[in-house]
GROMACS .gro file of C-alpha atoms in nm:
model
  488
    1MET     CA    1   0.000   0.000   0.000
    2GLY     CA    2   0.300   0.232   0.000
    3LYS     CA    3   0.292   0.488   0.283
    4ALA     CA    4  -0.028   0.482   0.491
    5THR     CA    5  -0.077   0.858   0.465
    6GLY     CA    6   0.107   0.911   0.135
    7PHE     CA    7  -0.206   0.993  -0.064
    8LEU     CA    8  -0.268   1.282   0.178
    9GLU     CA    9   0.089   1.413   0.167
   10PHE     CA   10   0.206   1.386  -0.193
   11GLU     CA   11   0.084   1.517  -0.526
   12ARG     CA   12   0.090   1.307  -0.839
   13GLN     CA   13   0.435   1.300  -1.001
   14HIS     CA   14   0.423   1.339  -1.378
   15GLU     CA   15   0.682   1.211  -1.624
   16ALA     CA   16   0.890   1.482  -1.790
   17TYR     CA   17   0.826   1.567  -2.157
   18GLU     CA   18   1.067   1.729  -2.398
   19ALA     CA   19   0.933   2.065  -2.516
   20PRO     CA   20   0.708   2.049  -2.826
   21LEU     CA   21   0.923   2.288  -3.031
   22THR     CA   22   1.225   2.061  -3.002
   23ARG     CA   23   1.067   1.715  -3.007
   24VAL     CA   24   0.892   1.777  -3.341
   25LYS     CA   25   1.238   1.792  -3.497
   26HIS     CA   26   1.302   1.421  -3.442
   27TYR     CA   27   1.130   1.082  -3.417
   28LYS     CA   28   1.280   0.965  -3.088
   29GLU     CA   29   1.082   0.911  -2.769
   30PHE     CA   30   1.051   1.229  -2.564
   31VAL     CA   31   0.904   1.102  -2.235
   32ALA     CA   32   1.150   1.041  -1.951
   33ALA     CA   33   1.080   0.769  -1.694
   34LEU     CA   34   1.045   0.878  -1.331
   35SER     CA   35   1.360   0.890  -1.121
   36ASP     CA   36   1.387   0.638  -0.837
   37ALA     CA   37   1.298   0.912  -0.588
   38ASP     CA   38   0.992   1.032  -0.784
   39ALA     CA   39   0.873   0.675  -0.839
   40LYS     CA   40   0.901   0.617  -0.464
   41ILE     CA   41   0.678   0.919  -0.399
   42GLN     CA   42   0.430   0.804  -0.661
   43GLY     CA   43   0.422   0.456  -0.504
   44ALA     CA   44   0.364   0.615  -0.163
   45ARG     CA   45   0.034   0.757  -0.289
   46CYS     CA   46  -0.116   0.408  -0.332
   47MET     CA   47  -0.371   0.385  -0.050
   48ASP     CA   48  -0.496   0.086   0.148
   49CYS     CA   49  -0.829   0.103  -0.035
   50GLY     CA   50  -0.951  -0.245   0.060
   51ILE     CA   51  -1.068  -0.342  -0.289
   52PRO     CA   52  -0.806  -0.246  -0.550
   53PHE     CA   53  -1.029  -0.171  -0.849
   54CYS     CA   54  -0.713  -0.092  -1.048
   55ASN     CA   55  -0.645  -0.468  -1.074
   56ASN     CA   56  -0.969  -0.525  -1.262
   57GLY     CA   57  -0.939  -0.201  -1.454
   58CYS     CA   58  -0.619  -0.342  -1.603
   59PRO     CA   59  -0.696  -0.597  -1.877
   60VAL     CA   60  -0.396  -0.814  -1.781
   61ASN     CA   61  -0.488  -0.781  -1.413
   62ASN     CA   62  -0.154  -0.639  -1.307
   63ILE     CA   63  -0.105  -0.674  -0.931
   64ILE     CA   64  -0.075  -0.300  -0.897
   65PRO     CA   65  -0.081  -0.233  -0.520
   66ASP     CA   66   0.194  -0.490  -0.471
   67PHE     CA   67   0.439  -0.338  -0.716
   68ASN     CA   68   0.351   0.013  -0.599
   69ASP     CA   69   0.445  -0.091  -0.245
   70LEU     CA   70   0.766  -0.257  -0.363
   71VAL     CA   71   0.869   0.058  -0.550
   72PHE     CA   72   0.794   0.268  -0.242
   73HIS     CA   73   1.034   0.043  -0.050
   74GLN     CA   74   1.279   0.058  -0.345
   75ASP     CA   75   1.265  -0.321  -0.389
   76TRP     CA   76   1.286  -0.295  -0.766
   77LYS     CA   77   1.390  -0.656  -0.831
   78ASN     CA   78   1.079  -0.798  -0.670
   79ALA     CA   79   0.872  -0.527  -0.838
   80ILE     CA   80   0.968  -0.652  -1.183
   81GLU     CA   81   0.892  -1.010  -1.077
   82VAL     CA   82   0.541  -0.904  -0.977
   83LEU     CA   83   0.494  -0.699  -1.295
   84HIS     CA   84   0.620  -0.975  -1.524
   85SER     CA   85   0.393  -1.230  -1.356
   86THR     CA   86   0.097  -1.080  -1.542
   87ASN     CA   87   0.246  -0.876  -1.828
   88ASN     CA   88   0.496  -1.005  -2.083
   89PHE     CA   89   0.583  -0.665  -2.228
   90PRO     CA   90   0.553  -0.382  -1.974
   91GLU     CA   91   0.794  -0.168  -2.178
   92PHE     CA   92   0.518  -0.150  -2.442
   93THR     CA   93   0.224  -0.090  -2.209
   94GLY     CA   94   0.426   0.149  -1.989
   95ARG     CA   95   0.462   0.370  -2.297
   96ILE     CA   96   0.147   0.336  -2.507
   97CYS     CA   97  -0.131   0.197  -2.287
   98PRO     CA   98  -0.400   0.459  -2.209
   99ALA     CA   99  -0.399   0.327  -1.850
  100PRO     CA  100  -0.756   0.211  -1.774
  101CYS     CA  101  -0.609   0.107  -1.437
  102GLU     CA  102  -0.573   0.473  -1.344
  103ALA     CA  103  -0.935   0.544  -1.435
  104ALA     CA  104  -1.027   0.271  -1.184
  105CYS     CA  105  -0.794   0.395  -0.907
  106THR     CA  106  -0.987   0.454  -0.583
  107LEU     CA  107  -0.783   0.767  -0.512
  108GLY     CA  108  -0.910   0.902  -0.843
  109ILE     CA  109  -1.261   0.943  -0.704
  110ASN     CA  110  -1.173   1.278  -0.550
  111ASN     CA  111  -0.807   1.334  -0.636
  112ASP     CA  112  -0.550   1.268  -0.908
  113PRO     CA  113  -0.511   0.890  -0.939
  114VAL     CA  114  -0.184   0.715  -0.867
  115GLY     CA  115   0.047   0.736  -1.170
  116ILE     CA  116   0.042   0.359  -1.223
  117LYS     CA  117   0.158   0.373  -1.584
  118SER     CA  118   0.461   0.585  -1.495
  119ILE     CA  119   0.554   0.340  -1.217
  120GLU     CA  120   0.530   0.051  -1.462
  121HIS     CA  121   0.750   0.241  -1.708
  122ALA     CA  122   1.009   0.305  -1.437
  123ILE     CA  123   1.010  -0.059  -1.318
  124ILE     CA  124   1.071  -0.216  -1.657
  125ASP     CA  125   1.332   0.036  -1.769
  126LYS     CA  126   1.525  -0.017  -1.447
  127ALA     CA  127   1.494  -0.394  -1.479
  128TRP     CA  128   1.647  -0.392  -1.827
  129SER     CA  129   1.926  -0.155  -1.722
  130GLU     CA  130   2.012  -0.377  -1.425
  131GLY     CA  131   2.011  -0.695  -1.633
  132TRP     CA  132   1.718  -0.854  -1.450
  133VAL     CA  133   1.525  -0.940  -1.766
  134ALA     CA  134   1.669  -1.271  -1.883
  135PRO     CA  135   1.545  -1.551  -2.110
  136GLN     CA  136   1.327  -1.807  -1.932
  137VAL     CA  137   1.417  -2.126  -2.115
  138ALA     CA  138   1.190  -2.426  -2.062
  139LYS     CA  139   1.352  -2.704  -1.861
  140HIS     CA  140   1.187  -2.973  -2.071
  141LYS     CA  141   1.072  -2.982  -2.433
  142THR     CA  142   0.730  -3.127  -2.512
  143GLY     CA  143   0.801  -3.220  -2.873
  144LYS     CA  144   0.491  -3.025  -2.981
  145LYS     CA  145   0.506  -2.761  -3.253
  146VAL     CA  146   0.290  -2.448  -3.263
  147ALA     CA  147   0.256  -2.191  -3.541
  148VAL     CA  148   0.157  -1.834  -3.452
  149VAL     CA  149   0.031  -1.619  -3.741
  150GLY     CA  150   0.093  -1.252  -3.670
  151SER     CA  151   0.371  -1.092  -3.468
  152GLY     CA  152   0.185  -0.812  -3.295
  153PRO     CA  153   0.142  -0.807  -2.917
  154ALA     CA  154  -0.114  -1.091  -2.915
  155GLY     CA  155   0.104  -1.317  -3.127
  156LEU     CA  156   0.419  -1.233  -2.933
  157ALA     CA  157   0.254  -1.295  -2.595
  158THR     CA  158   0.112  -1.627  -2.715
  159ALA     CA  159   0.448  -1.733  -2.856
  160GLN     CA  160   0.647  -1.642  -2.546
  161GLN     CA  161   0.413  -1.824  -2.310
  162LEU     CA  162   0.405  -2.139  -2.523
  163ALA     CA  163   0.783  -2.143  -2.563
  164ARG     CA  164   0.822  -2.121  -2.185
  165ALA     CA  165   0.588  -2.421  -2.158
  166GLY     CA  166   0.835  -2.620  -2.369
  167HIS     CA  167   0.672  -2.611  -2.711
  168ASP     CA  168   0.856  -2.534  -3.036
  169VAL     CA  169   0.700  -2.210  -3.156
  170THR     CA  170   0.732  -2.044  -3.496
  171VAL     CA  171   0.592  -1.694  -3.552
  172PHE     CA  172   0.496  -1.599  -3.908
  173GLU     CA  173   0.478  -1.234  -4.018
  174LYS     CA  174   0.373  -1.108  -4.362
  175ASN     CA  175   0.589  -0.796  -4.334
  176ASP     CA  176   0.966  -0.757  -4.340
  177ARG     CA  177   1.006  -0.698  -3.965
  178ILE     CA  178   0.854  -0.847  -3.653
  179GLY     CA  179   0.611  -0.646  -3.441
  180GLY     CA  180   0.285  -0.614  -3.635
  181LEU     CA  181   0.108  -0.288  -3.556
  182LEU     CA  182   0.362  -0.222  -3.279
  183ARG     CA  183   0.620  -0.194  -3.557
  184TYR     CA  184   0.430  -0.020  -3.833
  185GLY     CA  185   0.117   0.122  -3.669
  186ILE     CA  186   0.270   0.321  -3.382
  187PRO     CA  187   0.510   0.610  -3.452
  188ASP     CA  188   0.865   0.582  -3.322
  189PHE     CA  189   0.820   0.893  -3.107
  190LYS     CA  190   0.573   0.691  -2.899
  191LEU     CA  191   0.752   0.355  -2.913
  192GLU     CA  192   1.106   0.318  -3.044
  193LYS     CA  193   1.147  -0.008  -3.232
  194TRP     CA  194   1.466  -0.126  -3.064
  195LEU     CA  195   1.237  -0.212  -2.775
  196ILE     CA  196   1.069  -0.475  -2.995
  197ASP     CA  197   1.405  -0.602  -3.121
  198ARG     CA  198   1.529  -0.645  -2.764
  199ARG     CA  199   1.228  -0.861  -2.674
  200MET     CA  200   1.278  -1.060  -2.994
  201ARG     CA  201   1.630  -1.150  -2.887
  202GLN     CA  202   1.497  -1.269  -2.551
  203MET     CA  203   1.228  -1.479  -2.720
  204GLU     CA  204   1.476  -1.629  -2.967
  205ALA     CA  205   1.690  -1.734  -2.670
  206GLU     CA  206   1.378  -1.897  -2.527
  207GLY     CA  207   1.335  -2.101  -2.846
  208VAL     CA  208   1.094  -1.896  -3.057
  209THR     CA  209   1.162  -1.895  -3.433
  210PHE     CA  210   1.062  -1.586  -3.631
  211ARG     CA  211   0.985  -1.599  -4.005
  212THR     CA  212   0.917  -1.271  -4.183
  213ASN     CA  213   0.788  -1.202  -4.536
  214VAL     CA  214   0.557  -1.504  -4.516
  215PHE     CA  215   0.186  -1.462  -4.588
  216ILE     CA  216  -0.043  -1.728  -4.443
  217GLY     CA  217  -0.358  -1.738  -4.654
  218LYS     CA  218  -0.463  -1.741  -5.015
  219GLY     CA  219  -0.537  -1.485  -5.280
  220GLU     CA  220  -0.421  -1.126  -5.288
  221LEU     CA  221  -0.422  -0.889  -4.994
  222PRO     CA  222  -0.576  -0.544  -5.053
  223ALA     CA  223  -0.326  -0.277  -5.155
  224TYR     CA  224  -0.378  -0.084  -4.829
  225ILE     CA  225  -0.259  -0.379  -4.619
  226GLY     CA  226   0.111  -0.377  -4.537
  227ASN     CA  227   0.264  -0.686  -4.697
  228THR     CA  228   0.615  -0.756  -4.821
  229ALA     CA  229   0.570  -1.132  -4.831
  230ARG     CA  230   0.788  -1.322  -5.074
  231GLU     CA  231   0.639  -1.656  -4.972
  232THR     CA  232   0.281  -1.776  -4.932
  233VAL     CA  233   0.190  -2.073  -4.715
  234SER     CA  234  -0.162  -2.215  -4.707
  235PRO     CA  235  -0.340  -2.287  -4.379
  236ASP     CA  236  -0.361  -2.655  -4.478
  237GLU     CA  237   0.018  -2.672  -4.508
  238LEU     CA  238   0.050  -2.507  -4.169
  239LYS     CA  239  -0.189  -2.753  -4.004
  240GLU     CA  240   0.004  -3.044  -4.152
  241GLN     CA  241   0.336  -2.918  -4.018
  242PHE     CA  242   0.223  -2.804  -3.670
  243ASP     CA  243   0.026  -2.955  -3.384
  244ALA     CA  244  -0.164  -2.629  -3.327
  245VAL     CA  245  -0.204  -2.297  -3.507
  246VAL     CA  246  -0.287  -1.959  -3.354
  247ILE     CA  247  -0.411  -1.679  -3.580
  248ALA     CA  248  -0.334  -1.353  -3.402
  249GLY     CA  249  -0.316  -1.084  -3.668
  250GLY     CA  250  -0.447  -0.732  -3.631
  251SER     CA  251  -0.777  -0.576  -3.731
  252GLU     CA  252  -0.641  -0.414  -4.045
  253THR     CA  253  -0.941  -0.336  -4.265
  254PRO     CA  254  -0.979   0.044  -4.237
  255ARG     CA  255  -1.315   0.220  -4.237
  256ASP     CA  256  -1.353   0.408  -4.566
  257LEU     CA  257  -1.507   0.745  -4.645
  258PRO     CA  258  -1.756   0.696  -4.933
  259VAL     CA  259  -1.793   1.056  -5.050
  260PRO     CA  260  -1.747   1.222  -5.391
  261GLY     CA  261  -1.379   1.291  -5.455
  262ARG     CA  262  -1.253   0.997  -5.249
  263GLU     CA  263  -1.056   0.880  -5.554
  264LEU     CA  264  -0.848   1.200  -5.577
  265GLU     CA  265  -0.473   1.184  -5.530
  266GLY     CA  266  -0.380   1.304  -5.184
  267VAL     CA  267  -0.652   1.108  -5.002
  268TYR     CA  268  -0.507   0.811  -4.813
  269TYR     CA  269  -0.573   0.577  -4.527
  270ALA     CA  270  -0.372   0.652  -4.214
  271MET     CA  271  -0.203   0.315  -4.252
  272ASP     CA  272  -0.079   0.415  -4.596
  273PHE     CA  273   0.090   0.711  -4.431
  274LEU     CA  274   0.218   0.607  -4.087
  275PRO     CA  275   0.415   0.289  -4.169
  276GLN     CA  276   0.618   0.468  -4.435
  277GLN     CA  277   0.781   0.699  -4.183
  278ASN     CA  278   0.861   0.404  -3.955
  279LYS     CA  279   1.029   0.229  -4.247
  280VAL     CA  280   1.234   0.539  -4.329
  281ASN     CA  281   1.336   0.569  -3.964
  282ALA     CA  282   1.453   0.207  -3.982
  283GLY     CA  283   1.679   0.289  -4.278
  284ASP     CA  284   1.459   0.189  -4.572
  285LYS     CA  285   1.463   0.398  -4.890
  286LEU     CA  286   1.117   0.505  -5.006
  287PRO     CA  287   1.146   0.726  -5.315
  288ASN     CA  288   0.772   0.799  -5.324
  289GLN     CA  289   0.708   0.848  -4.953
  290LEU     CA  290   0.385   1.025  -4.862
  291LEU     CA  291   0.495   1.350  -4.701
  292ALA     CA  292   0.301   1.629  -4.531
  293LYS     CA  293   0.575   1.890  -4.572
  294GLY     CA  294   0.435   2.227  -4.678
  295LYS     CA  295   0.079   2.088  -4.705
  296HIS     CA  296  -0.253   2.165  -4.547
  297VAL     CA  297  -0.331   1.835  -4.378
  298VAL     CA  298  -0.678   1.724  -4.272
  299VAL     CA  299  -0.706   1.418  -4.048
  300ILE     CA  300  -1.053   1.263  -4.037
  301GLY     CA  301  -1.100   1.066  -3.717
  302GLY     CA  302  -1.043   1.175  -3.358
  303GLY     CA  303  -0.883   0.865  -3.205
  304ASP     CA  304  -0.527   0.754  -3.137
  305THR     CA  305  -0.452   0.677  -3.502
  306GLY     CA  306  -0.561   1.027  -3.599
  307SER     CA  307  -0.342   1.170  -3.324
  308ASP     CA  308  -0.047   0.972  -3.461
  309CYS     CA  309  -0.113   1.126  -3.804
  310VAL     CA  310  -0.107   1.471  -3.643
  311GLY     CA  311   0.228   1.409  -3.473
  312THR     CA  312   0.386   1.264  -3.787
  313SER     CA  313   0.255   1.549  -4.006
  314ASN     CA  314   0.401   1.807  -3.771
  315ARG     CA  315   0.738   1.633  -3.787
  316HIS     CA  316   0.721   1.641  -4.166
  317GLY     CA  317   0.671   2.018  -4.154
  318ALA     CA  318   0.305   2.049  -4.251
  319LYS     CA  319   0.176   2.401  -4.321
  320SER     CA  320  -0.134   2.332  -4.112
  321VAL     CA  321  -0.294   2.031  -3.944
  322THR     CA  322  -0.666   2.000  -3.873
  323GLN     CA  323  -0.839   1.703  -3.713
  324PHE     CA  324  -1.212   1.635  -3.748
  325GLU     CA  325  -1.432   1.405  -3.542
  326LEU     CA  326  -1.786   1.305  -3.637
  327LEU     CA  327  -1.906   1.277  -3.276
  328PRO     CA  328  -1.972   1.575  -3.046
  329GLN     CA  329  -1.693   1.717  -2.833
  330PRO     CA  330  -1.678   1.518  -2.508
  331PRO     CA  331  -1.681   1.694  -2.169
  332GLU     CA  332  -1.350   1.821  -2.035
  333ALA     CA  333  -1.399   1.630  -1.710
  334GLU     CA  334  -1.595   1.313  -1.650
  335ASN     CA  335  -1.880   1.272  -1.402
  336LYS     CA  336  -1.683   1.050  -1.163
  337PRO     CA  337  -1.974   0.945  -0.939
  338LEU     CA  338  -2.150   0.823  -1.254
  339VAL     CA  339  -1.870   0.645  -1.439
  340TRP     CA  340  -1.601   0.540  -1.187
  341PRO     CA  341  -1.435   0.282  -1.196
  342TYR     CA  342  -1.505   0.245  -1.568
  343TRP     CA  343  -1.323   0.412  -1.855
  344PRO     CA  344  -1.472   0.761  -1.889
  345VAL     CA  345  -1.566   0.950  -2.201
  346LYS     CA  346  -1.393   1.284  -2.171
  347LEU     CA  347  -1.183   1.524  -2.377
  348ARG     CA  348  -0.832   1.386  -2.422
  349THR     CA  349  -0.549   1.600  -2.553
  350SER     CA  350  -0.251   1.396  -2.668
  351SER     CA  351   0.111   1.503  -2.686
  352SER     CA  352   0.069   1.528  -3.065
  353HIS     CA  353  -0.217   1.776  -3.027
  354GLU     CA  354   0.004   1.989  -2.803
  355GLU     CA  355   0.259   2.008  -3.086
  356GLY     CA  356   0.015   2.196  -3.308
  357CYS     CA  357  -0.329   2.104  -3.436
  358SER     CA  358  -0.673   2.258  -3.489
  359ARG     CA  359  -0.946   2.024  -3.364
  360ASP     CA  360  -1.314   2.026  -3.442
  361TRP     CA  361  -1.606   1.802  -3.347
  362ALA     CA  362  -1.948   1.710  -3.487
  363VAL     CA  363  -1.820   1.759  -3.841
  364ALA     CA  364  -1.918   1.539  -4.137
  365THR     CA  365  -1.722   1.541  -4.464
  366LYS     CA  366  -1.959   1.584  -4.761
  367ARG     CA  367  -1.716   1.578  -5.053
  368LEU     CA  368  -1.358   1.636  -5.164
  369GLU     CA  369  -1.270   1.862  -5.455
  370GLY     CA  370  -0.958   1.928  -5.659
  371LYS     CA  371  -0.800   1.989  -5.997
  372ASN     CA  372  -0.602   1.764  -6.231
  373GLY     CA  373  -0.689   1.463  -6.017
  374LYS     CA  374  -0.540   1.608  -5.695
  375VAL     CA  375  -0.733   1.705  -5.385
  376GLU     CA  376  -0.736   2.076  -5.300
  377LYS     CA  377  -1.021   2.127  -5.057
  378LEU     CA  378  -1.265   1.954  -4.831
  379ILE     CA  379  -1.634   2.042  -4.806
  380ALA     CA  380  -1.789   1.963  -4.468
  381ALA     CA  381  -2.095   2.043  -4.260
  382ARG     CA  382  -2.188   2.064  -3.893
  383VAL     CA  383  -2.400   1.785  -3.752
  384GLU     CA  384  -2.614   1.728  -3.445
  385TRP     CA  385  -2.690   1.399  -3.274
  386LYS     CA  386  -3.047   1.335  -3.162
  387ASP     CA  387  -3.169   0.999  -3.032
  388GLY     CA  388  -2.857   0.836  -3.165
  389LYS     CA  389  -2.907   0.973  -3.516
  390MET     CA  390  -2.690   1.223  -3.701
  391ILE     CA  391  -2.866   1.526  -3.847
  392GLU     CA  392  -2.695   1.789  -4.062
  393VAL     CA  393  -2.727   2.142  -3.930
  394PRO     CA  394  -2.899   2.357  -4.197
  395ASP     CA  395  -2.677   2.613  -4.373
  396SER     CA  396  -2.366   2.491  -4.187
  397GLU     CA  397  -2.162   2.381  -4.488
  398PHE     CA  398  -1.804   2.511  -4.503
  399GLU     CA  399  -1.484   2.438  -4.691
  400MET     CA  400  -1.116   2.430  -4.606
  401LYS     CA  401  -0.786   2.381  -4.784
  402ALA     CA  402  -0.669   2.021  -4.798
  403ASP     CA  403  -0.360   1.904  -4.986
  404LEU     CA  404  -0.339   1.580  -4.787
  405VAL     CA  405  -0.641   1.404  -4.637
  406LEU     CA  406  -0.574   1.115  -4.398
  407LEU     CA  407  -0.857   0.875  -4.312
  408ALA     CA  408  -0.819   0.758  -3.951
  409MET     CA  409  -1.169   0.641  -3.868
  410GLY     CA  410  -1.084   0.306  -3.716
  411PHE     CA  411  -1.071  -0.050  -3.842
  412THR     CA  412  -1.365  -0.279  -3.906
  413GLN     CA  413  -1.231  -0.636  -3.914
  414PRO     CA  414  -0.932  -0.861  -3.992
  415VAL     CA  415  -0.826  -0.903  -4.353
  416SER     CA  416  -1.063  -1.139  -4.533
  417PRO     CA  417  -0.807  -1.342  -4.735
  418VAL     CA  418  -0.668  -1.480  -4.410
  419LEU     CA  419  -1.000  -1.571  -4.250
  420GLU     CA  420  -1.145  -1.710  -4.571
  421ALA     CA  421  -0.837  -1.927  -4.623
  422PHE     CA  422  -0.869  -2.077  -4.275
  423GLY     CA  423  -1.245  -2.122  -4.314
  424VAL     CA  424  -1.320  -2.015  -3.957
  425ASP     CA  425  -1.664  -1.906  -3.842
  426LYS     CA  426  -1.703  -1.531  -3.798
  427ASP     CA  427  -1.918  -1.320  -3.570
  428ALA     CA  428  -2.157  -1.045  -3.676
  429ARG     CA  429  -1.869  -0.794  -3.697
  430GLY     CA  430  -1.655  -1.012  -3.923
  431ASN     CA  431  -1.409  -1.119  -3.653
  432VAL     CA  432  -1.315  -1.477  -3.576
  433ARG     CA  433  -1.576  -1.642  -3.355
  434ALA     CA  434  -1.426  -1.794  -3.039
  435ALA     CA  435  -1.525  -1.810  -2.673
  436THR     CA  436  -1.300  -1.682  -2.394
  437GLU     CA  437  -1.409  -1.924  -2.122
  438GLY     CA  438  -1.449  -2.299  -2.084
  439ASP     CA  439  -1.279  -2.596  -2.247
  440LYS     CA  440  -1.292  -2.434  -2.592
  441ALA     CA  441  -1.156  -2.092  -2.494
  442TYR     CA  442  -0.993  -1.917  -2.791
  443TYR     CA  443  -1.061  -2.226  -3.005
  444THR     CA  444  -1.204  -2.152  -3.351
  445SER     CA  445  -1.450  -2.365  -3.545
  446VAL     CA  446  -1.157  -2.528  -3.732
  447ASP     CA  447  -0.966  -2.818  -3.580
  448LYS     CA  448  -0.626  -2.728  -3.432
  449VAL     CA  449  -0.679  -2.355  -3.495
  450PHE     CA  450  -0.697  -2.097  -3.213
  451THR     CA  451  -0.724  -1.718  -3.221
  452ALA     CA  452  -0.644  -1.418  -3.000
  453GLY     CA  453  -0.624  -1.041  -3.000
  454ASP     CA  454  -0.778  -0.804  -3.254
  455MET     CA  455  -0.856  -1.093  -3.486
  456ARG     CA  456  -1.102  -1.223  -3.226
  457ARG     CA  457  -1.219  -0.912  -3.037
  458GLY     CA  458  -1.181  -0.643  -3.303
  459GLN     CA  459  -0.973  -0.325  -3.291
  460SER     CA  460  -0.852  -0.281  -2.935
  461LEU     CA  461  -0.562  -0.191  -2.706
  462VAL     CA  462  -0.214  -0.343  -2.685
  463VAL     CA  463  -0.285  -0.447  -2.327
  464TRP     CA  464  -0.595  -0.641  -2.435
  465ALA     CA  465  -0.389  -0.815  -2.704
  466ILE     CA  466  -0.133  -0.924  -2.444
  467ARG     CA  467  -0.409  -1.055  -2.215
  468GLU     CA  468  -0.572  -1.255  -2.495
  469GLY     CA  469  -0.236  -1.392  -2.607
  470ARG     CA  470  -0.160  -1.518  -2.258
  471GLN     CA  471  -0.501  -1.676  -2.216
  472CYS     CA  472  -0.493  -1.828  -2.562
  473ALA     CA  473  -0.155  -1.985  -2.479
  474ARG     CA  474  -0.315  -2.153  -2.176
  475SER     CA  475  -0.583  -2.304  -2.398
  476VAL     CA  476  -0.332  -2.424  -2.657
  477ASP     CA  477  -0.111  -2.577  -2.388
  478ALA     CA  478  -0.409  -2.758  -2.232
  479TYR     CA  479  -0.516  -2.881  -2.577
  480LEU     CA  480  -0.170  -3.020  -2.651
  481MET     CA  481  -0.086  -3.160  -2.309
  482GLY     CA  482  -0.423  -3.233  -2.146
  483SER     CA  483  -0.363  -2.973  -1.873
  484THR     CA  484  -0.169  -2.651  -1.825
  485GLU     CA  485   0.030  -2.472  -1.558
  486LEU     CA  486   0.064  -2.150  -1.754
  487PRO     CA  487  -0.061  -1.846  -1.562
  488ARG     CA  488  -0.349  -1.637  -1.685
   0.00000   0.00000   0.00000
């Protein structure tokens, strides 16, 4: 519980950010982990609340009061043991998780919640620097072989857990580098990619084999899907070679904007735009890279992907950046008695917004216009929401300059050529149908085939992907061995 009266004595300690004017000049991370002393103070604020709602607010059920207390007592080595007992990759979640645990913090009812995410960040960074994060090689091999399709957080968590159970695990990735949407969906200024490479080396030492540029499926992937595969393997071949298969790819089918002018040059999906900069940062040469330099950029979609487009456009040197959202502007502060301990709907301003961006809400795009096949302006209108229905406000139409329009309106489902090739049953949203409880947890309708992460639950958070990967690994291990000792 930290210090008994700490929540009365200490204010929340925030991580330090590099100034916006300097950080937009590079693609490196700009958030500094708490010092040992500041982390101790933050841990001291964790109160003896009786029922730690933060545990359930966290999708992987991190044992938060325990590691807060250990950090308060500066017992960092045991803190990382507690943290790793539920979370395979805290260096990812400590950087990019939105921290639903903090929304559920009991102290947050009438004060600033404990900075749980910043404590997690500090623990894992210290653990790596001290050499406490080592491969956990299985003492005995089972002789069973498992294929994991997709190398995002769900696939990586599944693979690591199964390798530690003694199975021979091979991870297949259709792109040229491991990491899935961690690698090519999240800008480097939020998550530097050497963090993924470091975990890969640990997993390889634990016995995981990684194969890149391999597409598992049949047919052609849509052009907007990242894919550098030089080899295609059918699901039937995979099932013949392995004792179990886990499909754990991302939800990569983007929501489109069916308006006149959509076909104009200069209108792209966010995932056409964002991965290119990550590839350039990694040393790739892209002669036709999509660049925002000197352009009026309009980002359609108010979520995290849209925010990432804002931050990347500012680093390119955009002339202006505007972000639209179809829904009304949320309240600046949530009604805590109404929503606590659940995730609140409230106005969130990201670090990318602070770097320069005009934001607007309740705006619907009506059409895009341009000359010589290139977009030049966007025509939009104000909307109102009544009884769940969108109604255009009369005489509210307006236009704005737009040399680059980025569609960041979310993702609807996994890519069809993969699911169709496996022949798995799908739910009403087009995701793979699989239960999360019982003897058939994470088991698809196809023999030997399991699923986890976005491919099962739809577009979601990295921390949910890690949870599903861990739980899926338990189901696969029980299927192969008759029982399992893997933790949830």
